[in-house]
Amino acid sequence: MSLVITGASGQIGRLVTAELLKTVDASELILLTRTPENLDVPGAQVRAFDFHDASPEAFAGAERVLLISGSEIGTRVPGHKAAVDAAVAAGAQFIAYTSIPNPSDNNPIFVAGEHRATEEHIRASGVRWAFLRNNIYAEMQATALQAALATGKHVTNGGPVSFVARADCARAAAAVLAGGDHDGREYDITGSELFGPDELAALFSELGGKPVEAVQVSDADYAAGLVEHAGLPQPVADVIATFGTGARLGYSAVISPAVRELTGRDPEPAGRVLGS
C-alpha cells in the first residue's frame, strides 16, 4: 500500500511520517514537498511538489493520501483543488484532509472558507475521504505565554478553545492514513479541556509562577496590538484576530473523543505541551 503525505517537510508532515514509520515500512511512503533537499527519509520516495503545479505524476502509485493544508493562507484553494484532482487522476482511492472545526458559512475565522471550499471539492471528486478538523495548536500559545509572563496580562479578543498538541494531530492523521474504516468521517481533533481567557491566564500563571490577569479587548484593538507590539503587517494581524473572533463566538469550543478513538491515548494536556 502506498501512502502519500503532502507538505511532508513541514511540522505536521514530519510528525506524521515519524509516526507511520513505527508501523509501516518506509518503502510504502511517498513524501511530497517543495524542498525535497531538506527531507531525508531512507527507503521512502521523496518527490518535489508544489500545490500550484500539481500533476498526476507527483501522485503516481498513490492509494491513500494525506492532504495537509498549504501554508499560503488566502490563496490555498486553487492549489488544494489541483492537488485533489491530480491525486484522483493518478488513481488515489482515499484522501484525508486537515481542516478546522466548524468550517461553516458563518464561521468568521479567516481560513474557514478555504477549508470549507476544499472539503466541498473533495466530496464532489468522488474519492473516498475523511476530514481531520484540527483545533488551534497548543504550541501556538507559547508567544502569548511569554507576553503574559512579561506583562502580567493575557490580552485577548478570544473565547474558549480546546487547544490540541501537534503530536496528537499527527498521531490521529497517521492512524487514518494507514487504513481502517474512516470513509466519510469528520473528525474534530481537539484537546480534552476548554480554555477561555480566564482559564488560559490561570494556566500561564501556573506555568510561570507569577500572577497573570486576562484582559479582554475588541477585535480591532487586538489586531492593533499585534501591529504595535509584534510588528506584524495590518493584514496579517487582521487575519490572526479572526481566530479570536471565532473562538469568542464558540466555533472553537469543541471537545471530541477523536484523539483517543484514533490513537488509543488521551490528548496531551495544554499545560504539559507549553511547559515542556
Short mmCIF file of C-alpha atoms in Angstrom, two decimals:
data_model
loop_
_atom_site.label_atom_id
_atom_site.label_comp_id
_atom_site.label_asym_id
_atom_site.label_seq_id
_atom_site.Cartn_x
_atom_site.Cartn_y
_atom_site.Cartn_z
CA MET A 1 0.00 0.00 0.00
CA SER A 2 1.35 3.42 -0.98
CA LEU A 3 0.70 6.28 1.43
CA VAL A 4 1.21 9.87 0.27
CA ILE A 5 1.82 12.87 2.52
CA THR A 6 1.80 16.39 1.09
CA GLY A 7 3.79 19.06 2.90
CA ALA A 8 5.97 16.27 4.23
CA SER A 9 8.83 18.57 5.28
CA GLY A 10 6.54 20.76 7.41
CA GLN A 11 5.99 20.35 11.14
CA ILE A 12 2.90 18.16 10.89
CA GLY A 13 4.23 16.27 7.88
CA ARG A 14 7.42 15.28 9.66
CA LEU A 15 5.50 14.18 12.75
CA VAL A 16 3.08 12.08 10.69
CA THR A 17 5.97 10.46 8.84
CA ALA A 18 7.73 9.59 12.09
CA GLU A 19 4.52 8.11 13.47
CA LEU A 20 3.87 6.00 10.37
CA LEU A 21 7.41 4.63 10.39
CA LYS A 22 6.61 2.91 13.69
CA THR A 23 4.25 0.54 11.89
CA VAL A 24 4.76 0.97 8.13
CA ASP A 25 7.79 0.20 6.01
CA ALA A 26 9.42 3.32 4.56
CA SER A 27 9.07 1.88 1.07
CA GLU A 28 5.31 2.41 1.33
CA LEU A 29 5.68 6.18 1.84
CA ILE A 30 5.61 8.83 -0.88
CA LEU A 31 6.60 12.18 0.61
CA LEU A 32 5.72 15.31 -1.35
CA THR A 33 7.46 18.58 -0.55
CA ARG A 34 8.56 21.85 -2.11
CA THR A 35 12.00 21.28 -0.59
CA PRO A 36 12.99 17.66 -1.20
CA GLU A 37 16.60 18.52 -0.44
CA ASN A 38 15.54 19.14 3.17
CA LEU A 39 13.91 15.75 3.66
CA ASP A 40 15.92 12.59 4.22
CA VAL A 41 13.84 9.50 4.95
CA PRO A 42 15.77 6.39 3.91
CA GLY A 43 13.65 3.99 1.90
CA ALA A 44 10.82 6.44 1.21
CA GLN A 45 10.15 8.14 -2.11
CA VAL A 46 10.68 11.90 -1.76
CA ARG A 47 9.21 13.90 -4.63
CA ALA A 48 9.23 17.60 -5.46
CA PHE A 49 5.72 19.01 -5.26
CA ASP A 50 4.03 22.39 -5.33
CA PHE A 51 0.29 22.82 -4.87
CA HIS A 52 0.12 25.36 -7.68
CA ASP A 53 1.82 23.00 -10.13
CA ALA A 54 0.19 19.76 -9.02
CA SER A 55 0.25 16.93 -11.53
CA PRO A 56 -0.86 13.28 -11.50
CA GLU A 57 2.80 12.29 -11.87
CA ALA A 58 3.50 13.54 -8.34
CA PHE A 59 0.86 11.14 -7.02
CA ALA A 60 1.81 8.18 -9.23
CA GLY A 61 1.23 4.95 -7.33
CA ALA A 62 -0.79 6.64 -4.59
CA GLU A 63 -3.51 4.65 -2.84
CA ARG A 64 -4.17 6.77 0.25
CA VAL A 65 -3.31 10.47 0.52
CA LEU A 66 -2.95 12.83 3.46
CA LEU A 67 -3.54 16.31 2.09
CA ILE A 68 -2.03 18.67 4.66
CA SER A 69 -3.45 22.13 4.03
CA GLY A 70 -0.96 24.52 2.45
CA SER A 71 0.71 27.43 4.21
CA GLU A 72 -0.27 30.21 1.81
CA ILE A 73 -3.30 31.48 3.70
CA GLY A 74 -5.71 33.35 1.46
CA THR A 75 -4.61 31.70 -1.79
CA ARG A 76 -4.71 28.00 -0.94
CA VAL A 77 -7.95 26.84 -2.50
CA PRO A 78 -6.81 26.61 -6.16
CA GLY A 79 -3.75 24.61 -5.10
CA HIS A 80 -5.79 22.33 -2.87
CA LYS A 81 -8.24 21.68 -5.69
CA ALA A 82 -5.41 21.00 -8.13
CA ALA A 83 -3.86 18.52 -5.70
CA VAL A 84 -7.16 16.70 -5.20
CA ASP A 85 -7.74 16.48 -8.95
CA ALA A 86 -4.18 15.25 -9.54
CA ALA A 87 -4.44 12.61 -6.83
CA VAL A 88 -7.76 11.33 -8.18
CA ALA A 89 -6.41 11.29 -11.74
CA ALA A 90 -3.44 9.24 -10.52
CA GLY A 91 -5.78 6.63 -9.04
CA ALA A 92 -5.79 7.54 -5.35
CA GLN A 93 -8.65 5.81 -3.55
CA PHE A 94 -8.80 7.85 -0.34
CA ILE A 95 -7.93 11.40 0.73
CA ALA A 96 -7.68 12.62 4.32
CA TYR A 97 -7.59 16.41 4.60
CA THR A 98 -6.52 18.61 7.52
CA SER A 99 -9.25 21.18 8.13
CA ILE A 100 -10.61 23.07 11.17
CA PRO A 101 -13.65 22.54 13.40
CA ASN A 102 -16.88 24.10 12.18
CA PRO A 103 -15.79 25.33 8.73
CA SER A 104 -19.29 26.71 8.19
CA ASP A 105 -20.51 29.73 6.23
CA ASN A 106 -20.98 31.66 9.47
CA ASN A 107 -17.56 30.96 10.99
CA PRO A 108 -15.65 34.28 10.98
CA ILE A 109 -12.23 32.63 11.19
CA PHE A 110 -10.50 33.75 8.00
CA VAL A 111 -9.37 30.28 6.94
CA ALA A 112 -12.79 28.66 7.44
CA GLY A 113 -13.87 29.49 3.90
CA GLU A 114 -10.73 27.94 2.43
CA HIS A 115 -11.25 24.74 4.36
CA ARG A 116 -14.94 24.62 3.52
CA ALA A 117 -14.22 25.04 -0.20
CA THR A 118 -11.57 22.32 -0.11
CA GLU A 119 -13.85 19.91 1.75
CA GLU A 120 -16.62 20.54 -0.77
CA HIS A 121 -14.25 19.85 -3.67
CA ILE A 122 -13.08 16.60 -2.12
CA ARG A 123 -16.66 15.47 -1.58
CA ALA A 124 -17.53 16.28 -5.19
CA SER A 125 -14.48 14.46 -6.57
CA GLY A 126 -15.93 11.01 -5.94
CA VAL A 127 -12.92 9.83 -3.94
CA ARG A 128 -13.37 8.26 -0.50
CA TRP A 129 -12.46 10.80 2.15
CA ALA A 130 -12.08 11.77 5.80
CA PHE A 131 -11.61 15.21 7.32
CA LEU A 132 -9.23 15.83 10.22
CA ARG A 133 -10.53 19.07 11.69
CA ASN A 134 -7.62 20.14 13.86
CA ASN A 135 -8.31 22.75 16.52
CA ILE A 136 -5.80 25.50 17.33
CA TYR A 137 -2.39 24.07 18.22
CA ALA A 138 -1.40 24.33 21.87
CA GLU A 139 2.14 25.18 20.78
CA MET A 140 0.87 28.37 19.18
CA GLN A 141 0.14 29.77 22.65
CA ALA A 142 3.85 29.91 23.53
CA THR A 143 4.18 33.52 22.39
CA ALA A 144 1.09 34.53 24.37
CA LEU A 145 2.57 32.76 27.39
CA GLN A 146 5.81 34.71 27.14
CA ALA A 147 3.99 38.02 26.73
CA ALA A 148 1.70 37.29 29.66
CA LEU A 149 4.59 36.45 31.97
CA ALA A 150 6.45 39.58 30.90
CA THR A 151 3.49 41.92 31.44
CA GLY A 152 1.27 40.12 33.93
CA LYS A 153 -1.59 40.39 31.43
CA HIS A 154 -3.05 37.97 28.93
CA VAL A 155 -4.53 40.31 26.33
CA THR A 156 -7.01 38.59 24.04
CA ASN A 157 -10.09 39.01 21.90
CA GLY A 158 -10.81 35.30 22.13
CA GLY A 159 -13.00 32.75 23.82
CA PRO A 160 -12.96 29.08 24.76
CA VAL A 161 -10.68 26.76 22.78
CA SER A 162 -9.76 23.10 23.24
CA PHE A 163 -6.11 23.52 22.27
CA VAL A 164 -4.53 20.40 20.80
CA ALA A 165 -0.91 19.28 20.54
CA ARG A 166 0.60 18.97 17.08
CA ALA A 167 1.77 15.50 18.06
CA ASP A 168 -1.82 14.43 18.71
CA CYS A 169 -2.88 15.79 15.32
CA ALA A 170 -0.07 13.82 13.71
CA ARG A 171 -0.87 10.58 15.53
CA ALA A 172 -4.52 10.90 14.52
CA ALA A 173 -3.61 11.63 10.91
CA ALA A 174 -1.23 8.67 10.77
CA ALA A 175 -3.92 6.36 12.10
CA VAL A 176 -6.43 7.50 9.47
CA LEU A 177 -3.93 7.38 6.62
CA ALA A 178 -2.69 3.90 7.50
CA GLY A 179 -6.09 2.32 6.96
CA GLY A 180 -9.29 1.27 8.67
CA ASP A 181 -12.89 2.34 8.23
CA HIS A 182 -12.69 6.13 8.11
CA ASP A 183 -14.67 6.79 4.94
CA GLY A 184 -16.92 9.82 5.22
CA ARG A 185 -15.81 10.65 8.76
CA GLU A 186 -15.39 14.20 10.02
CA TYR A 187 -13.04 14.01 13.00
CA ASP A 188 -12.70 17.01 15.31
CA ILE A 189 -9.13 16.69 16.59
CA THR A 190 -9.14 18.55 19.89
CA GLY A 191 -7.77 18.68 23.37
CA SER A 192 -9.84 17.46 26.31
CA GLU A 193 -10.26 20.79 28.12
CA LEU A 194 -11.66 24.19 27.18
CA PHE A 195 -9.57 27.26 27.96
CA GLY A 196 -11.33 30.61 27.93
CA PRO A 197 -9.36 33.82 28.61
CA ASP A 198 -9.51 33.41 32.40
CA GLU A 199 -8.57 29.73 32.30
CA LEU A 200 -5.68 30.40 29.94
CA ALA A 201 -4.44 33.25 32.14
CA ALA A 202 -4.57 30.89 35.13
CA LEU A 203 -2.58 28.27 33.20
CA PHE A 204 0.02 30.87 32.24
CA SER A 205 0.24 31.93 35.88
CA GLU A 206 0.72 28.33 36.98
CA LEU A 207 3.42 27.70 34.39
CA GLY A 208 5.28 30.93 35.09
CA GLY A 209 4.82 31.13 38.83
CA LYS A 210 3.54 34.70 38.75
CA PRO A 211 0.12 36.38 38.59
CA VAL A 212 -1.46 36.79 35.16
CA GLU A 213 -4.72 38.66 34.53
CA ALA A 214 -6.94 38.12 31.49
CA VAL A 215 -7.72 41.35 29.63
CA GLN A 216 -10.47 41.12 27.01
CA VAL A 217 -10.22 43.64 24.16
CA SER A 218 -12.07 44.27 20.91
CA ASP A 219 -11.06 42.61 17.67
CA ALA A 220 -9.77 45.92 16.30
CA ASP A 221 -7.74 46.65 19.42
CA TYR A 222 -6.27 43.16 19.44
CA ALA A 223 -5.17 43.48 15.82
CA ALA A 224 -3.74 46.93 16.54
CA GLY A 225 -1.74 45.45 19.41
CA LEU A 226 -0.24 42.82 17.12
CA VAL A 227 0.85 45.58 14.76
CA GLU A 228 2.29 47.77 17.50
CA HIS A 229 3.92 45.21 19.76
CA ALA A 230 4.66 42.26 17.45
CA GLY A 231 5.45 44.28 14.34
CA LEU A 232 3.01 42.38 12.17
CA PRO A 233 1.59 43.89 8.98
CA GLN A 234 -2.01 45.03 9.44
CA PRO A 235 -3.46 42.43 7.03
CA VAL A 236 -1.71 39.61 8.90
CA ALA A 237 -2.86 40.98 12.26
CA ASP A 238 -6.43 41.17 10.99
CA VAL A 239 -6.33 37.52 9.92
CA ILE A 240 -4.94 36.39 13.28
CA ALA A 241 -7.61 38.38 15.10
CA THR A 242 -10.33 36.39 13.34
CA PHE A 243 -9.27 33.28 15.25
CA GLY A 244 -10.13 35.10 18.46
CA THR A 245 -13.42 36.28 17.00
CA GLY A 246 -14.36 32.74 16.05
CA ALA A 247 -13.37 31.41 19.47
CA ARG A 248 -15.38 34.11 21.24
CA LEU A 249 -18.43 33.12 19.20
CA GLY A 250 -17.99 29.46 20.13
CA TYR A 251 -16.65 27.99 16.90
CA SER A 252 -13.54 26.56 18.60
CA ALA A 253 -15.32 25.35 21.75
CA VAL A 254 -15.34 21.75 20.61
CA ILE A 255 -14.29 18.77 22.71
CA SER A 256 -14.15 15.50 20.85
CA PRO A 257 -13.09 11.94 21.76
CA ALA A 258 -11.44 11.53 18.34
CA VAL A 259 -7.83 11.60 19.56
CA ARG A 260 -8.45 8.72 21.94
CA GLU A 261 -10.63 6.92 19.39
CA LEU A 262 -7.93 7.10 16.72
CA THR A 263 -4.75 6.77 18.79
CA GLY A 264 -5.76 4.88 21.92
CA ARG A 265 -4.42 7.61 24.18
CA ASP A 266 -5.77 10.80 25.72
CA PRO A 267 -4.79 14.16 24.23
CA GLU A 268 -1.71 15.83 25.68
CA PRO A 269 -2.77 18.49 28.22
CA ALA A 270 -2.08 22.02 27.00
CA GLY A 271 -0.12 22.77 30.15
CA ARG A 272 2.24 19.87 29.51
CA VAL A 273 2.76 20.98 25.91
CA LEU A 274 3.54 24.56 26.89
CA GLY A 275 5.63 23.57 29.88
CA SER A 276 7.87 21.15 28.03
#
